[in-house]
PDB file of C-alpha atoms in Angstrom:
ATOM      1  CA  UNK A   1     101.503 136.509 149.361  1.00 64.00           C
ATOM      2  CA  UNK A   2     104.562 134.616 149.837  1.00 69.00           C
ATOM      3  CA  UNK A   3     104.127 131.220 151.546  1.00 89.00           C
ATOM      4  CA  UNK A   4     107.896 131.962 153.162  1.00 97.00           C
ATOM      5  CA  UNK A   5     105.616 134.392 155.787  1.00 98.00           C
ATOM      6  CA  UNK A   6     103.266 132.523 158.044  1.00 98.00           C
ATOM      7  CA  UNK A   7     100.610 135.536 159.132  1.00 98.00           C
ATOM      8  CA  UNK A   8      99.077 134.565 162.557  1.00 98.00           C
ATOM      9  CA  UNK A   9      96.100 136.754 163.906  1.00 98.00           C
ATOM     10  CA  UNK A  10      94.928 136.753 167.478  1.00 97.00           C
ATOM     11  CA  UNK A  11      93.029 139.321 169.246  1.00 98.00           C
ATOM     12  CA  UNK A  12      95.720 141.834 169.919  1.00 98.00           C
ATOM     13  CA  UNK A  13      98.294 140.427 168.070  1.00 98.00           C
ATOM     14  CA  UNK A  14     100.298 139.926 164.999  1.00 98.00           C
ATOM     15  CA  UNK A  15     103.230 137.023 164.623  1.00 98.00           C
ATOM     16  CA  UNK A  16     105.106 137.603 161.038  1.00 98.00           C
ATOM     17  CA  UNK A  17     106.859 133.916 161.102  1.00 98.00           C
ATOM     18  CA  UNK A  18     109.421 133.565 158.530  1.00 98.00           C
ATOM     19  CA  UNK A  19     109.412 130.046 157.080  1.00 98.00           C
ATOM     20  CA  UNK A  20     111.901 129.021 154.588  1.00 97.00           C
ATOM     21  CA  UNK A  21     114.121 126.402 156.628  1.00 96.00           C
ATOM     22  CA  UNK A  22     115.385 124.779 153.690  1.00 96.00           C
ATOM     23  CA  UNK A  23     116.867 127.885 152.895  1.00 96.00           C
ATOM     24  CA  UNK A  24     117.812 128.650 156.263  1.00 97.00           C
ATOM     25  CA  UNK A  25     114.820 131.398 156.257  1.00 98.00           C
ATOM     26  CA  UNK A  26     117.158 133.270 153.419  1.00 97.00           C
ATOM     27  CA  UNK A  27     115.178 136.614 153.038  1.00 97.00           C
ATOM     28  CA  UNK A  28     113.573 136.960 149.199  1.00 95.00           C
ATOM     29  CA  UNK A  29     112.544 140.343 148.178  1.00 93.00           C
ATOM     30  CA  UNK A  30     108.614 138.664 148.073  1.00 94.00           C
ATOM     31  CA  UNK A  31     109.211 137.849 151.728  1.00 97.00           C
ATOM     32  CA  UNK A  32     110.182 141.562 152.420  1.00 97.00           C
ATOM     33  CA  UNK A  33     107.792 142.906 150.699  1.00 96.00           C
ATOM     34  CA  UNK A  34     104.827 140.973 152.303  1.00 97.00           C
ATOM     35  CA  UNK A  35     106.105 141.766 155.561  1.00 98.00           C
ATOM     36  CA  UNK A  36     106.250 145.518 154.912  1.00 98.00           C
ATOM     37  CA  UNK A  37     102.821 144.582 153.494  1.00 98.00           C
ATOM     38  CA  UNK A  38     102.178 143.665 156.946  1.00 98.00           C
ATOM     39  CA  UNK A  39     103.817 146.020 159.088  1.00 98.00           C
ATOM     40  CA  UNK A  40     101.859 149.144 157.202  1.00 98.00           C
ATOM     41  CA  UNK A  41      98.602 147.042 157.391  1.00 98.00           C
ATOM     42  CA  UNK A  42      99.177 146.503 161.267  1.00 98.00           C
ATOM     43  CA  UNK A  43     100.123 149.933 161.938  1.00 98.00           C
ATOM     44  CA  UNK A  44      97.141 151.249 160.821  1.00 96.00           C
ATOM     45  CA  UNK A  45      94.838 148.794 162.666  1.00 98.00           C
ATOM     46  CA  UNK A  46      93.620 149.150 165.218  1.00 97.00           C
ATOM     47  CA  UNK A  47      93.028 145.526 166.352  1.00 98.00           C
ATOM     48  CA  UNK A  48      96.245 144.879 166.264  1.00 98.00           C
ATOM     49  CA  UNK A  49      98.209 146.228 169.504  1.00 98.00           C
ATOM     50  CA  UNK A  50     101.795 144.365 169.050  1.00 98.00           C
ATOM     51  CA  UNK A  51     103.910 142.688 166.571  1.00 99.00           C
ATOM     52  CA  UNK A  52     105.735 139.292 167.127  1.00 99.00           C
ATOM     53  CA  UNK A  53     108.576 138.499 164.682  1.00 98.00           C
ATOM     54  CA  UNK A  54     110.337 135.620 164.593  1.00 98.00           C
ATOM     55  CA  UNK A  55     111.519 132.382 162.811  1.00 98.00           C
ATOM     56  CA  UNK A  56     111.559 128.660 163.588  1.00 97.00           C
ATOM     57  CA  UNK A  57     113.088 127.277 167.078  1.00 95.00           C
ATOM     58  CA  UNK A  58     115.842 126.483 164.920  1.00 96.00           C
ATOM     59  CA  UNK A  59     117.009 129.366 163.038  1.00 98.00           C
ATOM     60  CA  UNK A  60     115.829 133.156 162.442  1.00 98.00           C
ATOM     61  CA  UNK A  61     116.743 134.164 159.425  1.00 98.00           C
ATOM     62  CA  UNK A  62     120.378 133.632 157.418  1.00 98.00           C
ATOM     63  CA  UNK A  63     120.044 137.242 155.944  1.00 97.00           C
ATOM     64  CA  UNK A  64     119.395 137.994 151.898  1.00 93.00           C
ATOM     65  CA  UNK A  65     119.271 135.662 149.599  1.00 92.00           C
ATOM     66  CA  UNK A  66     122.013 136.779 147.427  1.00 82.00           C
ATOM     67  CA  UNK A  67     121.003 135.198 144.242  1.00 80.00           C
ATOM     68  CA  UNK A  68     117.739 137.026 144.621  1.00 82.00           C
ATOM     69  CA  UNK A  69     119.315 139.864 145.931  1.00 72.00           C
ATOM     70  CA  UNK A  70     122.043 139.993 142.852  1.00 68.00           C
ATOM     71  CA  UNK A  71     118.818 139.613 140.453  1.00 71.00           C
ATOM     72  CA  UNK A  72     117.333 142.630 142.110  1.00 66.00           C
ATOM     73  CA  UNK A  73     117.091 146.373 140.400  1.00 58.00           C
ATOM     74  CA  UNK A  74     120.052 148.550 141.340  1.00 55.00           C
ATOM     75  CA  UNK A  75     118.111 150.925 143.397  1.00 52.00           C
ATOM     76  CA  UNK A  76     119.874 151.710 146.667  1.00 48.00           C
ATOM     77  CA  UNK A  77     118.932 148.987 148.721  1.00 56.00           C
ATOM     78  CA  UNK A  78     116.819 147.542 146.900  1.00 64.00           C
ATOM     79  CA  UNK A  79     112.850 148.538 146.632  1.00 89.00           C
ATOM     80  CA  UNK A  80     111.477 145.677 148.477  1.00 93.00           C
ATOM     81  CA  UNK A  81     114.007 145.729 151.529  1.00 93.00           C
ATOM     82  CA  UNK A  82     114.089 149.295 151.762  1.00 94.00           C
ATOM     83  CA  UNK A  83     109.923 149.249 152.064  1.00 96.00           C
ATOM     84  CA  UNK A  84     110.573 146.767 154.814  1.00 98.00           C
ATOM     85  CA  UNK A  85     112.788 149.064 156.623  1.00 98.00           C
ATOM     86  CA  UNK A  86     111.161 151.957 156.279  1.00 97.00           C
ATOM     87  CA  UNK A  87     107.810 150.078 157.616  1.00 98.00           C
ATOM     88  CA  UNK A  88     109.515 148.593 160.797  1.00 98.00           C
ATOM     89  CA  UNK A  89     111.299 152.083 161.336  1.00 98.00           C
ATOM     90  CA  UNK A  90     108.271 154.140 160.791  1.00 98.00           C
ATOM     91  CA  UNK A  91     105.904 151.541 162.978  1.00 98.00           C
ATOM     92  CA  UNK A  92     104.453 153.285 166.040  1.00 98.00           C
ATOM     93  CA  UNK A  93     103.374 150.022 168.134  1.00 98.00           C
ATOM     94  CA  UNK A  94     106.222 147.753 170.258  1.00 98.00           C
ATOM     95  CA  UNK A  95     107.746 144.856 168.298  1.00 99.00           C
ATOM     96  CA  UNK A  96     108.590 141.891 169.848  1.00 99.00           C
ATOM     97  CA  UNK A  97     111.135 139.632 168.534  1.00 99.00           C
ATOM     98  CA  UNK A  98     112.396 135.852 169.606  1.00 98.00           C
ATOM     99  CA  UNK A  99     115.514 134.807 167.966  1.00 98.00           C
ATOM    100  CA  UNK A 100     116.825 131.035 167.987  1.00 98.00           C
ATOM    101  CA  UNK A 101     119.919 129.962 165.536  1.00 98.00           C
ATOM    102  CA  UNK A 102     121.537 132.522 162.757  1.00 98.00           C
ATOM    103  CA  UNK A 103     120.657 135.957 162.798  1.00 98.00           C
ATOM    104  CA  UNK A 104     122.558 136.731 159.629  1.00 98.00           C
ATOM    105  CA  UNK A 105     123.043 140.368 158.517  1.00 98.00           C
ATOM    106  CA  UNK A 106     119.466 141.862 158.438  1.00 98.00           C
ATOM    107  CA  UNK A 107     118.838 139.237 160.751  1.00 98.00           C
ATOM    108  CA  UNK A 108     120.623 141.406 163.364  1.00 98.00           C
ATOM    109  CA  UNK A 109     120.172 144.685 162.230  1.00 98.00           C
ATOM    110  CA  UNK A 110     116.195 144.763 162.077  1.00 98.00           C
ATOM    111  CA  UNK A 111     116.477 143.855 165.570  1.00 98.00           C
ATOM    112  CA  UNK A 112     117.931 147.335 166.486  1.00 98.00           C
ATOM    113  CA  UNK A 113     114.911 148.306 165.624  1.00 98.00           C
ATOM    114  CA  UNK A 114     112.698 145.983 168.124  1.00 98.00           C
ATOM    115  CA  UNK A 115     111.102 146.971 170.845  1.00 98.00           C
ATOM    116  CA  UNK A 116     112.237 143.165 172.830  1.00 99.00           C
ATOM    117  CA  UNK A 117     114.408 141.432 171.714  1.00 99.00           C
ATOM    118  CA  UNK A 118     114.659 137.649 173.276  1.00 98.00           C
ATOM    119  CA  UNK A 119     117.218 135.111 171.705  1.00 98.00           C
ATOM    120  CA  UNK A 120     117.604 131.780 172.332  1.00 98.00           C
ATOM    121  CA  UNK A 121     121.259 130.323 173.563  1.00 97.00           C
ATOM    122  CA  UNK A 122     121.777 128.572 170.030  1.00 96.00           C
ATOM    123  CA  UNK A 123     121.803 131.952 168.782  1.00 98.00           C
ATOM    124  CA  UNK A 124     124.309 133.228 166.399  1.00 98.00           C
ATOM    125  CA  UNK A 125     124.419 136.793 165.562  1.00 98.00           C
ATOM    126  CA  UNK A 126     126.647 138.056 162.431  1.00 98.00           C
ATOM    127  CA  UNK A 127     126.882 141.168 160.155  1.00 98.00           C
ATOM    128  CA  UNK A 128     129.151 140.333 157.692  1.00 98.00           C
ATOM    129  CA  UNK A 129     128.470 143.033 155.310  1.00 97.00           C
ATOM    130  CA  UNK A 130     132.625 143.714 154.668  1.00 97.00           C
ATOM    131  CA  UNK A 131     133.379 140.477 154.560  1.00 96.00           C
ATOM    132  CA  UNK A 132     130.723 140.525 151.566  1.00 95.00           C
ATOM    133  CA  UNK A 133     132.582 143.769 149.995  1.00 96.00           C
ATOM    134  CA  UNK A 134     129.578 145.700 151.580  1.00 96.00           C
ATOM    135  CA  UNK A 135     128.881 147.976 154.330  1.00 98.00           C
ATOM    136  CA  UNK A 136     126.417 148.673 157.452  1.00 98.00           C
ATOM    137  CA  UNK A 137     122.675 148.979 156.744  1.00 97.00           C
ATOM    138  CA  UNK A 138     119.763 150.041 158.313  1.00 98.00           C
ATOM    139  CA  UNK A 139     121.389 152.738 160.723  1.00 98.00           C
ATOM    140  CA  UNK A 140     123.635 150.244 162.641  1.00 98.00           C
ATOM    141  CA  UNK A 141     126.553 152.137 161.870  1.00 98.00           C
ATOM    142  CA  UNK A 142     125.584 154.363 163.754  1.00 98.00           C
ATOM    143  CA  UNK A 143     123.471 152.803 166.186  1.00 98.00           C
ATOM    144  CA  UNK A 144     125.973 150.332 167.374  1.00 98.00           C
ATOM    145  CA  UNK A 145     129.415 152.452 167.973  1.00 98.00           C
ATOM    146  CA  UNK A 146     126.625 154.476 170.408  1.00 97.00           C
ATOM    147  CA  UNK A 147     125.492 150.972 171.885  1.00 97.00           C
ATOM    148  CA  UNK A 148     128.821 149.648 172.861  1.00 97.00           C
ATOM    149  CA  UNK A 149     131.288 152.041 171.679  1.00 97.00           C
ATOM    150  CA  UNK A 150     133.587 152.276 168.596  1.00 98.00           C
ATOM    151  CA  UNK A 151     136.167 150.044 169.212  1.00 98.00           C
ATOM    152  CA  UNK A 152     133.417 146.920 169.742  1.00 98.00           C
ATOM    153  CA  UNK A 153     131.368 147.963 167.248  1.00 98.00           C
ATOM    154  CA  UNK A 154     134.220 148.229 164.575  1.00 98.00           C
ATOM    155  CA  UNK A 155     135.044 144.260 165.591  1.00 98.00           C
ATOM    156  CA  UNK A 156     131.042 143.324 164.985  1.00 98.00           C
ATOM    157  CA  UNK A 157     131.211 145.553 161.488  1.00 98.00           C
ATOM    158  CA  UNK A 158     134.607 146.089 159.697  1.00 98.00           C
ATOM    159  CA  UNK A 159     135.851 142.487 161.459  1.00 98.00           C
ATOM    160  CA  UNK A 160     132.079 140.621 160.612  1.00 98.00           C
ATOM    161  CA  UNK A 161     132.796 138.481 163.753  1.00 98.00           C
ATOM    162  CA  UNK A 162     129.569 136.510 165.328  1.00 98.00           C
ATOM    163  CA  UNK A 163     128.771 136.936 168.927  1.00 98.00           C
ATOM    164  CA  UNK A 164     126.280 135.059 170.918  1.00 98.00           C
ATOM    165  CA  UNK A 165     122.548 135.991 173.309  1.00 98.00           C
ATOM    166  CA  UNK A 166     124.797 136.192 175.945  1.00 98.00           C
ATOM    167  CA  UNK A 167     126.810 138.824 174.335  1.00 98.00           C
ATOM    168  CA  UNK A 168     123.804 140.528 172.675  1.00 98.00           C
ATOM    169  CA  UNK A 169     122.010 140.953 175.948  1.00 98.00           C
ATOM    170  CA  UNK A 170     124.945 142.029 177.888  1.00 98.00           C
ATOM    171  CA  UNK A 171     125.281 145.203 174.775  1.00 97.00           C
ATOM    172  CA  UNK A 172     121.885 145.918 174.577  1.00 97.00           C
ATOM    173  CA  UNK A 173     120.602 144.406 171.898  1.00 98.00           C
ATOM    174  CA  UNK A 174     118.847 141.617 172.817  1.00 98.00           C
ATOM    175  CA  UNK A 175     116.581 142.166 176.303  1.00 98.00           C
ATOM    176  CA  UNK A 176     117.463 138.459 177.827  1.00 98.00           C
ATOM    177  CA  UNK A 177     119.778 134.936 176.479  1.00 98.00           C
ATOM    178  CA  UNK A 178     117.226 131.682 177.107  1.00 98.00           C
ATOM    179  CA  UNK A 179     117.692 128.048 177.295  1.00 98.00           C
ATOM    180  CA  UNK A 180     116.526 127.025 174.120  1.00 98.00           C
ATOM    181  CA  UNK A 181     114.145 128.065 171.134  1.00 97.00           C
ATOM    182  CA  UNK A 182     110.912 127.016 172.383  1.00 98.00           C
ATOM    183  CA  UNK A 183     111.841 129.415 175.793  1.00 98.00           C
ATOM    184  CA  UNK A 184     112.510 131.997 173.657  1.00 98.00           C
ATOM    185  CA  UNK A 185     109.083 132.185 172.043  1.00 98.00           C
ATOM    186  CA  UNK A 186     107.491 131.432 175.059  1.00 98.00           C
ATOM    187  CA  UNK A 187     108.919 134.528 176.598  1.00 98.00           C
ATOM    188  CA  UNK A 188     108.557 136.786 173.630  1.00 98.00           C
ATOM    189  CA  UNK A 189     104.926 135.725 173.846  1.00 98.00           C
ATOM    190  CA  UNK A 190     104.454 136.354 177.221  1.00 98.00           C
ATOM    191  CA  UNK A 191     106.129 139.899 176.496  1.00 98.00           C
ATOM    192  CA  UNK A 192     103.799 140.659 173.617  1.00 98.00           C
ATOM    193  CA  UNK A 193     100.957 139.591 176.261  1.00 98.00           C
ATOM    194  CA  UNK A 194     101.715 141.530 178.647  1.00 98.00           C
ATOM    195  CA  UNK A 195     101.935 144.645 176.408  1.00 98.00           C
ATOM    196  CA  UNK A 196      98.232 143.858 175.295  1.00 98.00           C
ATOM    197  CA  UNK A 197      97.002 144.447 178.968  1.00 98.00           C
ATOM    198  CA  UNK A 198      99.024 148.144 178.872  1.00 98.00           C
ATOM    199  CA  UNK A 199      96.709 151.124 177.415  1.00 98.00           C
ATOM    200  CA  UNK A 200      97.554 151.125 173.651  1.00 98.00           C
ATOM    201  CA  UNK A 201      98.324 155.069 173.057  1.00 98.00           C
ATOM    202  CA  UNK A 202     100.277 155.153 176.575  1.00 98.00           C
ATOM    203  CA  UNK A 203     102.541 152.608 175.066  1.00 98.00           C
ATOM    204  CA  UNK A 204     102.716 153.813 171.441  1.00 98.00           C
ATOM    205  CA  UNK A 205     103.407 157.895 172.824  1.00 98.00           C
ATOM    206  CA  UNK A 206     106.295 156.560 175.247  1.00 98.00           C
ATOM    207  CA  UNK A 207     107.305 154.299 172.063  1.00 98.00           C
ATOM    208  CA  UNK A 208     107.519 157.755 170.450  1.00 98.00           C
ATOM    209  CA  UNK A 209     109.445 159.481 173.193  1.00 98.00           C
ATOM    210  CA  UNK A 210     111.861 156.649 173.582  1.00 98.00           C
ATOM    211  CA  UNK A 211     112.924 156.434 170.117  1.00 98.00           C
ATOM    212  CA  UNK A 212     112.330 160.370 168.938  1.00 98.00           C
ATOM    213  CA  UNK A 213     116.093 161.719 170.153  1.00 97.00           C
ATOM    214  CA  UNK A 214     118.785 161.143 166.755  1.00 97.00           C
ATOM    215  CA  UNK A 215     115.605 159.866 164.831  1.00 98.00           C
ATOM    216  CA  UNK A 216     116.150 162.371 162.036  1.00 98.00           C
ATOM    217  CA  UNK A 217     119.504 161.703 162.491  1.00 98.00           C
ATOM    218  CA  UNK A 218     119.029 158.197 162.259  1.00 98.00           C
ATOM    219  CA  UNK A 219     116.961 158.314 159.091  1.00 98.00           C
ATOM    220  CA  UNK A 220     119.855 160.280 157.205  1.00 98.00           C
ATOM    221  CA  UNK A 221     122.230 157.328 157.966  1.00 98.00           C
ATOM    222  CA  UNK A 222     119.998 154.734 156.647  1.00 97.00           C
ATOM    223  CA  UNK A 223     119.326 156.689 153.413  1.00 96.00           C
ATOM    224  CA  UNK A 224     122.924 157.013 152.879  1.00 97.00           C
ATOM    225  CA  UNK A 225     124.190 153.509 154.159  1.00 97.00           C
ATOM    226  CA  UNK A 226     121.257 152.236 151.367  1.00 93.00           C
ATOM    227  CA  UNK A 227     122.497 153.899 149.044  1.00 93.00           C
ATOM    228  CA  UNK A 228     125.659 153.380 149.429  1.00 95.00           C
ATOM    229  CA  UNK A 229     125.062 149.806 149.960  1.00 92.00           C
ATOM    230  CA  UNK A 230     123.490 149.547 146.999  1.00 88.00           C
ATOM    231  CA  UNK A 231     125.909 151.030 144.585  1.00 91.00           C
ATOM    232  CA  UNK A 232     128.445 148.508 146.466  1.00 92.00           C
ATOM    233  CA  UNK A 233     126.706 145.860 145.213  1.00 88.00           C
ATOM    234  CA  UNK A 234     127.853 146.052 141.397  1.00 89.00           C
ATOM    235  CA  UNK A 235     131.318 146.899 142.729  1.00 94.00           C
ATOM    236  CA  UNK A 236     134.200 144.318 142.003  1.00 95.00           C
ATOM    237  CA  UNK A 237     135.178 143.992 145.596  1.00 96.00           C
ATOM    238  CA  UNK A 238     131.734 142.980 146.040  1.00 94.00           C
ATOM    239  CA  UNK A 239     131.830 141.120 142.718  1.00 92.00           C
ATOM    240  CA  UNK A 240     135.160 138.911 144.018  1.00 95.00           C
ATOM    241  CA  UNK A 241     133.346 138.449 147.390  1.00 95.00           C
ATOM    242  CA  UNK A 242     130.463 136.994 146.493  1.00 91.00           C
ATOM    243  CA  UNK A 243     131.446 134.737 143.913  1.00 92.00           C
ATOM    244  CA  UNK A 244     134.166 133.348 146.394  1.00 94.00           C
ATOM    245  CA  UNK A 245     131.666 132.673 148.780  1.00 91.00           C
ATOM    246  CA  UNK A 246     129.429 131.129 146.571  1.00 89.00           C
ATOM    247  CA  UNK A 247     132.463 128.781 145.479  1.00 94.00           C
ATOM    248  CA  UNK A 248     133.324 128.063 148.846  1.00 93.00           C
ATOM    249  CA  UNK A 249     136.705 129.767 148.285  1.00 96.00           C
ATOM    250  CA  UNK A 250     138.350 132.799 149.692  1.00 95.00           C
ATOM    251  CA  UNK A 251     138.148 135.768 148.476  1.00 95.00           C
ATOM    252  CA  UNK A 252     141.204 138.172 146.663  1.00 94.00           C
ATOM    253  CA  UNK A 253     141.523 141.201 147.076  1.00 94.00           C
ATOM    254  CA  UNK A 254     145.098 141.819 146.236  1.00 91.00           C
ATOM    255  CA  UNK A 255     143.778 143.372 142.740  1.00 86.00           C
ATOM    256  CA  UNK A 256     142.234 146.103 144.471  1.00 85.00           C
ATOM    257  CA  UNK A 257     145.194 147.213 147.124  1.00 75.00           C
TER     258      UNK A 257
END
């Protein structure tokens, strides 16, 4: 167990905190794996009717570490991360999420796969993935172009710029912007409350319904962006990228024209 994932248990429901602020909540493959510990665990369960993800009132989560993430195995995505994804993808019961601060890369992607999504004003969303000699993960280049349309989408992915709740809620992927962090969880609470007083398998089987149209479709393109994400991560684009972030410097490319 990782002490980066605060587990809280009440009658209904599950909160998955993550909890490394001095990292800025920097995802570490133990901290994906114990969640995806969690998420199978939960989805099996049948004391547990909803999910509640989120991070301090501060900040959600910067993304990957990416000296753990450079340490990792070259496989695909990586083992731990891709059991993550596949556990929120594959989880039948609503997720809640409350956002406050940086949602870095995965930070904004895993949220595509919420079922609410709440984020505080001081939110900061960001998928800098080519800016990291990368690409899209977890299905959002696909999901996104179909959310707000290609030309949006290609500023958000190929262009890595941040956008705000405000912006988030007004595309779809965040339900509502509030007025600070503490709002934010208050509401995502009162969400995941509400959804405890709903019957459980009337929620899960229009869950289901919702989400069943492109799913096989969508499952394809998160194979392939894994993959392909992962074999980008030994490449010297990537290579240059990452170093020159790490050094504060920016990166060059003109080797590679």
């Amino acid at each position: 167990m990782s002490e980066h994932i605060i587990v809280e248990r009440e009658p209904g429901l599950l909160t998955l905190r993550m909890n490394r602020l001095d990292k800025m909540n920097a995802l570490t493959r133990q901290m994906y794996s114990q969640m995806a510990q969690e998420l199978n665990a939960a989805n099996d369960d049948r004391s547990v009717q909803v999910v509640l993800i989120t991070g301090s009132e501060t900040c959600f989560t910067s993304g990957n570490d990416l000296m753990d993430f450079m340490n990792a195995p070259r496989e695909g995505l990586g083992g731990e991360v891709l059991q993550f994804m596949q556990a929120l993808f594959e989880f039948k019961k609503p997720v809640v999420a409350a956002v406050a601060g940086p949602a870095v890369g995965i930070g904004t992607t895993m949220l595509l796969h919420c079922d609410f999504v709440y984020a505080s004003q001081c939110s900061m969303f960001k998928m800098p993935f080519v800016k990291l000699g990368l690409c899209p993960e977890y299905g959002s280049s696909m999901i996104l172009p179909r959310l707000m349309g290609q030309a949006k989408a290609s500023e958000l992915l190929l262009l890595s710029e941040s956008f705000s709740a405000q912006q988030a809620a007004s595309w779809g992927i965040a339900n509502e912007a509030l007025a600070d962090g503490a709002a934010t969880f208050a509401k995502a609470r009162e969400t995941a409350l509400r959804l405890l007083d709903l019957a459980p398998s009337a929620v899960q089987v229009s869950k289901r319904l919702m989400r069943a149209p492109g799913r096989e479709e969508l499952r394809q393109v998160i194979k392939e962006e894994g993959e392909l994400f992962g074999a980008r991560l030994s490449h010297p684009e990537a290579m240059e990228a990452i170093a020159a972030f790490m050094q504060k410097r920016k990166p060059d490319f003109s080797k590679f024209h």
